[in-house]
């Protein structure tokens, strides 16, 4: 635990001062001073507000940043991180799994999971069939086209992950990943959908 605290203490500053008031004050001649102050704050690594002391805010903001980096690398294919994740899960279950099990693996609710699966099916990346012995269940299975697409896009996806963690040292990356796993496992039952192993 002490080592983790030390590693986290060595992380670079979380954020810099935003230049939020610049435009607003430009009319009364304070824009240049605010910009200069913002540059000094940036160099000092100061936080723009108390929001930056809240882990929930930082996690939400980091998710937005991750989404942007993913689209930078993979957006030309019009695939989303959630869709890519679903193809990844289905590639691990070649015989297919039903929507309920897929939702558990993805950590998403059933209706959202079903909607994403239908979109992937329309693109030919997965196939959906009624389960044998239970017509209420729909089984999703990755297709050959889906596997080909996944393999083709893997380097771009990995590049987006690498860009996300680039500011961190190798040791800091390990600490961050370990901390996130602890939080996700500890509070698994608090999310919209519980994740579980099949």
CSV table of C-alpha atoms in Angstrom, one decimal:
chain,number,residue,atom,x,y,z
A,1,UNK,CA,0.0,0.0,0.0
A,2,UNK,CA,2.9,2.4,0.9
A,3,UNK,CA,4.5,1.7,-2.5
A,4,UNK,CA,1.2,2.4,-4.3
A,5,UNK,CA,0.9,5.7,-2.4
A,6,UNK,CA,4.5,6.7,-3.3
A,7,UNK,CA,3.8,5.7,-7.0
A,8,UNK,CA,0.7,7.8,-7.1
A,9,UNK,CA,2.5,10.7,-5.5
A,10,UNK,CA,5.0,10.7,-8.3
A,11,UNK,CA,2.3,11.0,-11.0
A,12,UNK,CA,2.4,14.2,-13.0
A,13,UNK,CA,-0.1,17.0,-12.1
A,14,UNK,CA,-3.6,16.0,-12.8
A,15,UNK,CA,-4.6,19.1,-14.6
A,16,UNK,CA,-3.8,22.6,-15.4
A,17,UNK,CA,-5.8,25.8,-14.9
A,18,UNK,CA,-8.3,26.2,-17.7
A,19,UNK,CA,-8.4,29.5,-19.5
A,20,UNK,CA,-12.1,29.7,-18.9
A,21,UNK,CA,-12.4,33.4,-18.1
A,22,UNK,CA,-10.4,34.6,-21.1
A,23,UNK,CA,-13.2,35.2,-23.6
A,24,UNK,CA,-15.5,36.6,-21.0
A,25,UNK,CA,-13.0,39.2,-19.7
A,26,UNK,CA,-11.5,40.0,-23.1
A,27,UNK,CA,-14.0,42.9,-23.6
A,28,UNK,CA,-12.8,44.7,-20.4
A,29,UNK,CA,-9.1,44.3,-21.2
A,30,UNK,CA,-8.4,41.4,-18.8
A,31,UNK,CA,-8.1,38.7,-21.5
A,32,UNK,CA,-4.3,39.0,-21.9
A,33,UNK,CA,-3.7,39.0,-18.2
A,34,UNK,CA,-6.0,36.0,-17.7
A,35,UNK,CA,-4.1,34.2,-20.5
A,36,UNK,CA,-0.8,34.9,-18.8
A,37,UNK,CA,-2.1,33.8,-15.4
A,38,UNK,CA,-3.4,30.6,-17.1
A,39,UNK,CA,0.0,29.9,-18.6
A,40,UNK,CA,1.6,30.3,-15.1
A,41,UNK,CA,-1.1,28.0,-13.6
A,42,UNK,CA,-0.5,25.5,-16.4
A,43,UNK,CA,3.2,25.4,-15.5
A,44,UNK,CA,2.4,25.0,-11.8
A,45,UNK,CA,0.0,22.2,-12.5
A,46,UNK,CA,-2.8,23.8,-10.5
A,47,UNK,CA,-6.4,22.4,-10.6
A,48,UNK,CA,-9.1,24.6,-12.1
A,49,UNK,CA,-11.7,23.9,-9.4
A,50,UNK,CA,-12.6,21.7,-6.4
A,51,UNK,CA,-14.2,19.3,-8.9
A,52,UNK,CA,-10.7,18.0,-9.6
A,53,UNK,CA,-10.5,16.6,-6.1
A,54,UNK,CA,-13.4,14.2,-6.9
A,55,UNK,CA,-12.4,10.8,-8.3
A,56,UNK,CA,-15.9,10.4,-9.9
A,57,UNK,CA,-15.4,13.6,-11.9
A,58,UNK,CA,-11.9,12.6,-13.0
A,59,UNK,CA,-13.1,9.1,-14.0
A,60,UNK,CA,-15.9,10.6,-16.1
A,61,UNK,CA,-13.5,13.1,-17.7
A,62,UNK,CA,-11.0,10.3,-18.4
A,63,UNK,CA,-13.7,8.2,-20.0
A,64,UNK,CA,-14.4,11.1,-22.4
A,65,UNK,CA,-10.8,11.5,-23.2
A,66,UNK,CA,-10.4,7.8,-23.8
A,67,UNK,CA,-13.4,7.9,-26.2
A,68,UNK,CA,-11.8,10.8,-28.1
A,69,UNK,CA,-8.5,9.0,-28.4
A,70,UNK,CA,-10.3,5.8,-29.6
A,71,UNK,CA,-12.1,7.8,-32.3
A,72,UNK,CA,-8.8,9.4,-33.3
A,73,UNK,CA,-7.4,6.0,-34.1
A,74,UNK,CA,-10.4,3.9,-35.0
A,75,UNK,CA,-13.1,6.5,-36.0
A,76,UNK,CA,-12.5,6.1,-39.7
A,77,UNK,CA,-14.3,2.7,-39.4
A,78,UNK,CA,-17.3,4.2,-37.5
A,79,UNK,CA,-16.8,1.7,-34.6
A,80,UNK,CA,-17.3,2.7,-31.0
A,81,UNK,CA,-15.4,1.4,-28.0
A,82,UNK,CA,-18.5,-0.4,-26.8
A,83,UNK,CA,-18.9,-2.2,-30.2
A,84,UNK,CA,-15.3,-3.1,-30.3
A,85,UNK,CA,-15.5,-4.4,-26.8
A,86,UNK,CA,-18.5,-6.6,-27.7
A,87,UNK,CA,-16.6,-8.1,-30.7
A,88,UNK,CA,-13.7,-8.8,-28.3
A,89,UNK,CA,-16.0,-10.6,-25.8
A,90,UNK,CA,-17.7,-12.6,-28.6
A,91,UNK,CA,-14.3,-13.6,-30.1
A,92,UNK,CA,-13.6,-15.3,-26.7
A,93,UNK,CA,-16.9,-17.3,-27.1
A,94,UNK,CA,-16.8,-18.7,-30.6
A,95,UNK,CA,-20.0,-20.7,-30.0
A,96,UNK,CA,-21.9,-17.6,-29.0
A,97,UNK,CA,-23.6,-16.3,-25.9
A,98,UNK,CA,-27.0,-15.0,-25.1
A,99,UNK,CA,-27.7,-11.3,-24.6
A,100,UNK,CA,-28.0,-11.6,-20.8
A,101,UNK,CA,-24.5,-13.3,-20.6
A,102,UNK,CA,-23.1,-10.8,-23.0
A,103,UNK,CA,-24.5,-7.9,-20.9
A,104,UNK,CA,-22.8,-9.3,-17.8
A,105,UNK,CA,-19.5,-9.6,-19.6
A,106,UNK,CA,-19.7,-6.1,-21.0
A,107,UNK,CA,-21.0,-4.5,-17.8
A,108,UNK,CA,-23.9,-3.0,-19.7
A,109,UNK,CA,-27.7,-3.3,-19.3
A,110,UNK,CA,-29.6,-5.8,-21.4
A,111,UNK,CA,-31.4,-3.3,-23.6
A,112,UNK,CA,-28.3,-1.4,-24.5
A,113,UNK,CA,-26.4,-4.6,-25.2
A,114,UNK,CA,-29.2,-5.9,-27.4
A,115,UNK,CA,-29.2,-2.6,-29.4
A,116,UNK,CA,-25.5,-2.7,-29.9
A,117,UNK,CA,-25.6,-6.3,-30.9
A,118,UNK,CA,-28.3,-5.6,-33.5
A,119,UNK,CA,-26.2,-2.8,-35.0
A,120,UNK,CA,-23.2,-5.2,-35.3
A,121,UNK,CA,-25.4,-7.8,-36.8
A,122,UNK,CA,-26.6,-5.4,-39.5
A,123,UNK,CA,-23.0,-4.8,-40.4
A,124,UNK,CA,-22.4,-8.5,-40.7
A,125,UNK,CA,-19.9,-8.7,-37.8
A,126,UNK,CA,-22.1,-10.9,-35.7
A,127,UNK,CA,-24.9,-13.4,-36.3
A,128,UNK,CA,-27.9,-13.7,-34.0
A,129,UNK,CA,-30.0,-16.8,-33.7
A,130,UNK,CA,-32.7,-18.1,-31.4
A,131,UNK,CA,-31.2,-20.5,-28.8
A,132,UNK,CA,-31.8,-24.2,-29.1
A,133,UNK,CA,-34.2,-25.3,-26.5
A,134,UNK,CA,-35.2,-21.8,-25.4
A,135,UNK,CA,-36.8,-19.6,-28.0
A,136,UNK,CA,-36.8,-16.6,-25.6
A,137,UNK,CA,-33.0,-16.4,-25.8
A,138,UNK,CA,-31.1,-14.8,-28.6
A,139,UNK,CA,-27.5,-16.1,-29.1
A,140,UNK,CA,-25.0,-13.7,-30.6
A,141,UNK,CA,-21.9,-15.2,-32.4
A,142,UNK,CA,-19.0,-13.4,-34.1
A,143,UNK,CA,-18.8,-14.0,-37.8
A,144,UNK,CA,-15.8,-14.5,-40.0
A,145,UNK,CA,-16.2,-10.9,-41.1
A,146,UNK,CA,-16.3,-9.8,-37.5
A,147,UNK,CA,-13.1,-11.7,-36.7
A,148,UNK,CA,-11.3,-10.2,-39.7
A,149,UNK,CA,-12.4,-6.7,-38.8
A,150,UNK,CA,-11.3,-7.2,-35.2
A,151,UNK,CA,-7.9,-8.4,-36.2
A,152,UNK,CA,-7.5,-5.5,-38.7
A,153,UNK,CA,-8.5,-2.9,-36.0
A,154,UNK,CA,-6.5,-4.4,-33.1
A,155,UNK,CA,-3.4,-2.3,-33.8
A,156,UNK,CA,-5.4,0.9,-33.9
A,157,UNK,CA,-7.2,0.1,-30.7
A,158,UNK,CA,-4.0,-0.7,-29.0
A,159,UNK,CA,-2.5,2.6,-30.2
A,160,UNK,CA,-5.4,4.4,-28.6
A,161,UNK,CA,-4.7,2.6,-25.3
A,162,UNK,CA,-1.1,3.4,-25.5
A,163,UNK,CA,-1.8,7.1,-26.2
A,164,UNK,CA,-4.0,7.2,-23.1
A,165,UNK,CA,-1.3,5.9,-20.8
A,166,UNK,CA,1.7,7.6,-22.6
A,167,UNK,CA,2.2,10.3,-19.9
A,168,UNK,CA,2.7,7.6,-17.3
A,169,UNK,CA,5.9,5.6,-16.6
A,170,UNK,CA,5.7,1.8,-16.8
A,171,UNK,CA,5.5,1.7,-13.0
A,172,UNK,CA,2.8,4.3,-12.8
A,173,UNK,CA,0.8,2.3,-15.4
A,174,UNK,CA,0.9,-0.8,-13.3
A,175,UNK,CA,-0.2,1.1,-10.2
A,176,UNK,CA,-3.1,2.7,-12.1
A,177,UNK,CA,-4.3,-0.5,-13.6
A,178,UNK,CA,-4.1,-2.3,-10.3
A,179,UNK,CA,-6.0,0.5,-8.5
A,180,UNK,CA,-8.7,0.5,-11.2
A,181,UNK,CA,-9.1,-3.3,-11.0
A,182,UNK,CA,-9.5,-3.1,-7.2
A,183,UNK,CA,-12.2,-0.4,-7.5
A,184,UNK,CA,-14.1,-2.3,-10.2
A,185,UNK,CA,-14.0,-5.6,-8.3
A,186,UNK,CA,-14.9,-4.0,-5.0
A,187,UNK,CA,-17.9,-2.1,-6.4
A,188,UNK,CA,-19.0,-4.5,-9.1
A,189,UNK,CA,-22.5,-4.8,-7.7
A,190,UNK,CA,-23.0,-1.0,-7.7
A,191,UNK,CA,-23.0,-0.5,-11.4
A,192,UNK,CA,-26.0,-0.6,-13.8
A,193,UNK,CA,-25.0,-4.2,-14.6
A,194,UNK,CA,-22.9,-6.7,-12.6
A,195,UNK,CA,-20.0,-8.2,-14.4
A,196,UNK,CA,-19.4,-11.8,-13.9
A,197,UNK,CA,-17.4,-14.7,-15.4
A,198,UNK,CA,-19.4,-17.3,-17.3
